[in-house]
Amino acid sequence: MNEDILTTENIENTLLDIAKRNFVDVYFLNMKSSTPDVAIPRDDTVVMNPNFTTKVSLMYRFSHELSHVLYGDPDAQAVYYFSEYGKRGEERLAHRNAIRMLMSIEMPTSVNTFMEYYHVPSWLEKDVDRTFRELAYLE
């Protein structure tokens, strides 16, 4: 990832464009630091809290919540709250789709670069590596 070329603003604008093309409403609301980001698939809505206390980057969290709406099962759960520790079912799927979405915006130079840039939880390294290899193969 070349931080000089791809800024957080560019990533955010690309994710907002993806949301807009798919009729997903996105709100950035400054709330308490203990209030997580939220995806509401049935309403095609994502609510992001830039103040949420977590090490995971805002853009990774945004792509994760957007993934719940775009690729998740709206009948599986009414509301999803971001947790960097969610490892099962719909949460794992949203993590994998977030990784793919971000790598499709800008292919990183390595797995470690991606992990560090987005502050992805270390337990997702195998998923990042798998997606990196798949997309690098396609290039």
Tab-separated table of C-alpha atoms in Angstrom:
chain	number	residue	atom	x	y	z
A	1	MET	CA	0.000	0.000	0.000
A	2	ASN	CA	1.386	3.336	-0.911
A	3	GLU	CA	0.198	5.740	1.762
A	4	ASP	CA	1.249	8.727	-0.373
A	5	ILE	CA	-1.110	7.776	-3.197
A	6	LEU	CA	-3.989	6.205	-1.314
A	7	THR	CA	-5.253	8.297	1.558
A	8	THR	CA	-7.932	7.504	4.077
A	9	GLU	CA	-10.063	10.077	2.282
A	10	ASN	CA	-9.696	8.189	-1.030
A	11	ILE	CA	-10.623	4.914	0.643
A	12	GLU	CA	-13.591	6.496	2.393
A	13	ASN	CA	-14.816	8.068	-0.860
A	14	THR	CA	-14.534	4.743	-2.677
A	15	LEU	CA	-16.438	2.925	0.079
A	16	LEU	CA	-19.087	5.673	0.102
A	17	ASP	CA	-19.390	5.285	-3.672
A	18	ILE	CA	-19.873	1.510	-3.301
A	19	ALA	CA	-22.556	2.163	-0.683
A	20	LYS	CA	-24.286	4.747	-2.890
A	21	ARG	CA	-24.305	2.441	-5.938
A	22	ASN	CA	-25.939	-0.222	-3.776
A	23	PHE	CA	-28.448	2.131	-2.121
A	24	VAL	CA	-26.896	1.777	1.327
A	25	ASP	CA	-27.348	4.734	3.671
A	26	VAL	CA	-24.202	5.584	5.632
A	27	TYR	CA	-24.022	7.844	8.657
A	28	PHE	CA	-20.912	8.982	10.509
A	29	LEU	CA	-22.028	9.996	13.990
A	30	ASN	CA	-19.768	11.121	16.819
A	31	MET	CA	-20.975	9.092	19.776
A	32	LYS	CA	-19.490	7.862	23.037
A	33	SER	CA	-16.248	5.928	22.653
A	34	SER	CA	-17.956	2.792	23.970
A	35	THR	CA	-20.604	2.813	21.213
A	36	PRO	CA	-19.603	0.473	18.362
A	37	ASP	CA	-20.285	0.844	14.647
A	38	VAL	CA	-23.542	-0.733	13.489
A	39	ALA	CA	-24.893	-2.431	10.372
A	40	ILE	CA	-28.633	-2.827	9.865
A	41	PRO	CA	-28.990	-5.063	6.791
A	42	ARG	CA	-32.799	-4.956	6.556
A	43	ASP	CA	-32.694	-1.170	6.367
A	44	ASP	CA	-29.601	-1.037	4.130
A	45	THR	CA	-27.954	1.195	6.712
A	46	VAL	CA	-24.502	1.545	8.240
A	47	VAL	CA	-23.783	3.803	11.212
A	48	MET	CA	-20.132	4.552	11.910
A	49	ASN	CA	-18.804	6.024	15.143
A	50	PRO	CA	-15.364	7.584	14.524
A	51	ASN	CA	-14.946	7.822	18.304
A	52	PHE	CA	-15.354	4.086	18.950
A	53	THR	CA	-12.410	2.834	20.982
A	54	THR	CA	-10.671	0.040	19.109
A	55	LYS	CA	-7.294	-0.461	17.487
A	56	VAL	CA	-8.930	-1.462	14.180
A	57	SER	CA	-8.944	1.375	11.641
A	58	LEU	CA	-12.124	3.250	10.819
A	59	MET	CA	-11.935	2.302	7.129
A	60	TYR	CA	-11.574	-1.396	7.909
A	61	ARG	CA	-14.558	-1.163	10.253
A	62	PHE	CA	-16.520	0.715	7.588
A	63	SER	CA	-15.822	-1.956	4.974
A	64	HIS	CA	-16.746	-4.634	7.539
A	65	GLU	CA	-20.125	-3.054	8.341
A	66	LEU	CA	-20.797	-2.359	4.663
A	67	SER	CA	-20.060	-6.035	3.984
A	68	HIS	CA	-22.805	-7.065	6.411
A	69	VAL	CA	-25.312	-5.087	4.362
A	70	LEU	CA	-24.019	-6.017	0.897
A	71	TYR	CA	-23.120	-9.676	1.354
A	72	GLY	CA	-24.698	-10.850	4.600
A	73	ASP	CA	-27.961	-12.584	5.334
A	74	PRO	CA	-30.501	-9.937	6.399
A	75	ASP	CA	-32.529	-12.628	8.142
A	76	ALA	CA	-29.618	-13.929	10.215
A	77	GLN	CA	-29.548	-10.977	12.597
A	78	ALA	CA	-31.344	-7.613	12.660
A	79	VAL	CA	-28.385	-5.522	13.844
A	80	TYR	CA	-24.632	-6.121	13.855
A	81	TYR	CA	-22.313	-4.303	16.241
A	82	PHE	CA	-18.638	-4.178	15.328
A	83	SER	CA	-16.352	-6.398	17.353
A	84	GLU	CA	-12.810	-7.178	16.355
A	85	TYR	CA	-13.244	-10.490	18.172
A	86	GLY	CA	-16.305	-11.795	16.278
A	87	LYS	CA	-15.045	-15.045	14.765
A	88	ARG	CA	-18.149	-17.037	13.834
A	89	GLY	CA	-20.714	-17.082	11.048
A	90	GLU	CA	-21.786	-13.718	9.738
A	91	GLU	CA	-18.961	-11.913	11.537
A	92	ARG	CA	-16.282	-14.047	9.907
A	93	LEU	CA	-17.949	-13.542	6.521
A	94	ALA	CA	-18.011	-9.760	7.025
A	95	HIS	CA	-14.308	-9.793	7.955
A	96	ARG	CA	-13.431	-11.777	4.841
A	97	ASN	CA	-15.514	-9.542	2.592
A	98	ALA	CA	-14.034	-6.411	4.165
A	99	ILE	CA	-10.537	-7.679	3.413
A	100	ARG	CA	-11.468	-8.437	-0.194
A	101	MET	CA	-13.227	-5.094	-0.624
A	102	LEU	CA	-10.238	-3.104	0.646
A	103	MET	CA	-7.726	-5.105	-1.387
A	104	SER	CA	-9.879	-4.491	-4.457
A	105	ILE	CA	-9.620	-0.747	-3.823
A	106	GLU	CA	-5.840	-0.882	-3.434
A	107	MET	CA	-3.811	-4.057	-3.626
A	108	PRO	CA	-1.218	-4.038	-0.841
A	109	THR	CA	2.422	-4.862	-1.420
A	110	SER	CA	2.288	-7.554	1.270
A	111	VAL	CA	0.070	-9.178	3.864
A	112	ASN	CA	1.934	-7.356	6.633
A	113	THR	CA	1.485	-4.001	4.940
A	114	PHE	CA	-2.268	-4.551	4.798
A	115	MET	CA	-2.456	-5.779	8.387
A	116	GLU	CA	-0.516	-2.779	9.660
A	117	TYR	CA	-2.243	-0.152	7.511
A	118	TYR	CA	-5.738	-1.163	8.625
A	119	HIS	CA	-4.765	-2.471	12.080
A	120	VAL	CA	-6.449	-5.774	11.278
A	121	PRO	CA	-6.641	-8.167	14.258
A	122	SER	CA	-3.821	-10.719	14.094
A	123	TRP	CA	-6.211	-13.691	14.194
A	124	LEU	CA	-7.336	-12.677	10.660
A	125	GLU	CA	-3.854	-13.001	9.153
A	126	LYS	CA	-4.670	-16.310	7.406
A	127	ASP	CA	-7.741	-14.725	5.781
A	128	VAL	CA	-5.680	-11.714	4.691
A	129	ASP	CA	-3.001	-14.023	3.299
A	130	ARG	CA	-5.547	-16.159	1.414
A	131	THR	CA	-7.210	-13.118	-0.159
A	132	PHE	CA	-3.856	-11.534	-0.961
A	133	ARG	CA	-2.725	-14.682	-2.796
A	134	GLU	CA	-6.029	-15.013	-4.690
A	135	LEU	CA	-6.040	-11.405	-5.875
A	136	ALA	CA	-2.300	-11.330	-6.624
A	137	TYR	CA	-2.809	-14.421	-8.795
A	138	LEU	CA	-5.539	-12.632	-10.770
A	139	GLU	CA	-3.347	-9.624	-11.562
